[in-house]
Amino acid sequence: MPIFQLEDNNNQFPPARMTDDSGILAVGGDLTPGRIIEAYASGVFPWFNPEDPLLWWSPDPRCVLYPENIKVSKSMRQLLRRKTYTVTFDQAFEEVITSCQEIFRPDQGGTWITDEMKAAYVQLHKIGFMHSVEVWDEGELIGGLYGGAMNKCFFGESMFSKKSNASKFGFITLCKNLIEKGYEMIDCQMHTDHLESLGAEEIPREAFLLSVERNQQREFKKVDWNSIFRTDFY
């Protein structure tokens, strides 16, 4: 399959089923809110290094997590019951994405969260598409994650931890809320051992796209998750 060149003034994507074997569907375009929302609704996401052109991906297989399949170990359950950390939602989006950008990852040479991408995602948060989960220890932000929400799917982007189990603490709390609110799937994009340990699995791209097509609803309400989500699950 060819890798498509996107037009600057057209937010539409080629069908994700036409993705190249590498997982790259298209190159070019921009990071305007309309284009990024259209990408998620089409089963596509942006991922590129600072020195690369803007690349749009739809890998096969796709890593997803069904919220009801979240794995909570006995030790994590004890941490959650003791309320070791405090969890909030949508209270520090810019701090979360900056921490995801700056955190050292031993398996990566650098960050894919460019300043341009960070600015675009902050704008998406302001209009109500992107959300954040914050994990605090005595007022210090020690972990968190962010992603987009559309209808009954959460599109996870990145997470970070500055203390042991901090991101797991927030992610498990998020999953419990997503279950309660009727969310059907978390798009994890690419497989990692960490995500697999939490219950993520790889499914064929076709199965993922069918789920996204059933979920298609590009309109979304601007809702402060902190006002509707809770933390007292354990």
CSV table of N, CA, C and O in Angstrom, one decimal, residues 1 34 40 50 54 61-62 68 76 88 101 111 114 118 120 142 148 150 165 174 177 199 213 227-228 234:
chain,number,residue,atom,x,y,z
A,1,MET,N,0.8,-1.2,0.0
A,1,MET,CA,0.0,0.0,0.0
A,1,MET,C,0.9,1.3,0.0
A,1,MET,O,1.9,1.3,0.6
A,34,GLY,N,-9.3,20.1,14.5
A,34,GLY,CA,-10.2,19.4,13.6
A,34,GLY,C,-9.6,18.1,13.0
A,34,GLY,O,-10.2,17.1,12.9
A,40,TYR,N,-8.6,10.5,15.2
A,40,TYR,CA,-9.0,9.5,16.2
A,40,TYR,C,-10.3,8.8,15.7
A,40,TYR,O,-10.5,7.6,15.9
A,50,PRO,N,10.9,14.6,16.5
A,50,PRO,CA,11.0,16.0,16.2
A,50,PRO,C,11.7,16.3,14.8
A,50,PRO,O,11.3,17.3,14.2
A,54,LEU,N,5.4,15.0,9.8
A,54,LEU,CA,4.3,14.6,10.6
A,54,LEU,C,3.8,13.2,10.0
A,54,LEU,O,3.4,13.2,8.8
A,61,PRO,N,-1.1,-5.5,14.5
A,61,PRO,CA,-2.3,-5.3,15.4
A,61,PRO,C,-2.3,-4.0,16.1
A,61,PRO,O,-1.3,-3.3,16.1
A,62,ARG,N,-3.4,-3.8,16.8
A,62,ARG,CA,-3.6,-2.6,17.6
A,62,ARG,C,-3.7,-3.0,19.1
A,62,ARG,O,-4.4,-4.0,19.4
A,68,GLU,N,-13.1,-3.4,31.7
A,68,GLU,CA,-13.5,-4.4,32.6
A,68,GLU,C,-12.4,-5.5,32.8
A,68,GLU,O,-12.4,-6.3,33.8
A,76,MET,N,-1.3,-3.7,44.6
A,76,MET,CA,-2.0,-2.4,44.1
A,76,MET,C,-3.3,-2.2,44.8
A,76,MET,O,-3.6,-1.0,45.2
A,88,THR,N,-6.9,13.2,40.9
A,88,THR,CA,-7.8,14.2,40.4
A,88,THR,C,-7.9,14.0,38.9
A,88,THR,O,-7.1,13.3,38.3
A,101,GLN,N,6.3,14.6,28.6
A,101,GLN,CA,7.3,15.0,27.6
A,101,GLN,C,8.8,14.9,28.1
A,101,GLN,O,9.7,14.5,27.4
A,111,THR,N,12.0,12.1,23.2
A,111,THR,CA,10.5,12.2,23.3
A,111,THR,C,9.9,12.4,21.9
A,111,THR,O,10.5,13.0,21.0
A,114,THR,N,6.5,16.6,20.8
A,114,THR,CA,7.1,17.8,20.4
A,114,THR,C,6.4,19.0,21.0
A,114,THR,O,5.2,18.9,21.5
A,118,LYS,N,2.4,19.3,21.9
A,118,LYS,CA,2.0,19.7,23.2
A,118,LYS,C,1.0,20.9,23.1
A,118,LYS,O,-0.1,20.9,23.7
A,120,ALA,N,-0.9,21.7,20.6
A,120,ALA,CA,-2.1,21.2,19.9
A,120,ALA,C,-3.0,20.5,21.0
A,120,ALA,O,-4.2,20.7,21.0
A,142,ILE,N,3.1,13.4,41.1
A,142,ILE,CA,4.0,12.3,41.0
A,142,ILE,C,3.7,11.3,39.9
A,142,ILE,O,4.5,10.4,39.6
A,148,GLY,N,-7.6,11.4,24.7
A,148,GLY,CA,-8.9,11.9,24.2
A,148,GLY,C,-10.1,11.0,24.5
A,148,GLY,O,-9.9,9.8,24.6
A,150,MET,N,-14.0,10.1,23.2
A,150,MET,CA,-15.0,10.3,22.1
A,150,MET,C,-16.1,9.2,22.3
A,150,MET,O,-15.7,8.0,22.1
A,165,ASN,N,4.5,3.0,41.1
A,165,ASN,CA,3.1,2.6,41.0
A,165,ASN,C,2.2,3.9,40.8
A,165,ASN,O,1.0,3.7,40.8
A,174,LEU,N,-8.9,5.5,36.8
A,174,LEU,CA,-9.6,5.9,35.5
A,174,LEU,C,-10.4,4.8,35.0
A,174,LEU,O,-11.6,5.0,34.6
A,177,ASN,N,-13.7,4.3,36.7
A,177,ASN,CA,-14.7,5.3,36.3
A,177,ASN,C,-15.2,5.1,34.9
A,177,ASN,O,-16.4,5.2,34.6
A,199,GLY,N,-3.4,-5.5,31.6
A,199,GLY,CA,-4.6,-6.1,31.0
A,199,GLY,C,-4.8,-5.8,29.5
A,199,GLY,O,-5.7,-6.2,28.9
A,213,GLU,N,-15.7,2.4,14.2
A,213,GLU,CA,-16.8,2.8,13.4
A,213,GLU,C,-18.2,2.8,14.1
A,213,GLU,O,-19.0,3.6,13.9
A,227,SER,N,-15.5,16.6,38.1
A,227,SER,CA,-16.9,16.8,38.7
A,227,SER,C,-17.8,15.5,38.6
A,227,SER,O,-18.8,15.5,39.3
A,228,ILE,N,-17.4,14.6,37.7
A,228,ILE,CA,-18.2,13.4,37.5
A,228,ILE,C,-17.6,12.1,37.9
A,228,ILE,O,-18.2,11.1,38.0
A,234,TYR,N,-12.3,1.5,46.3
A,234,TYR,CA,-11.7,0.5,47.2
A,234,TYR,C,-11.8,1.0,48.7
A,234,TYR,O,-11.9,2.1,49.0
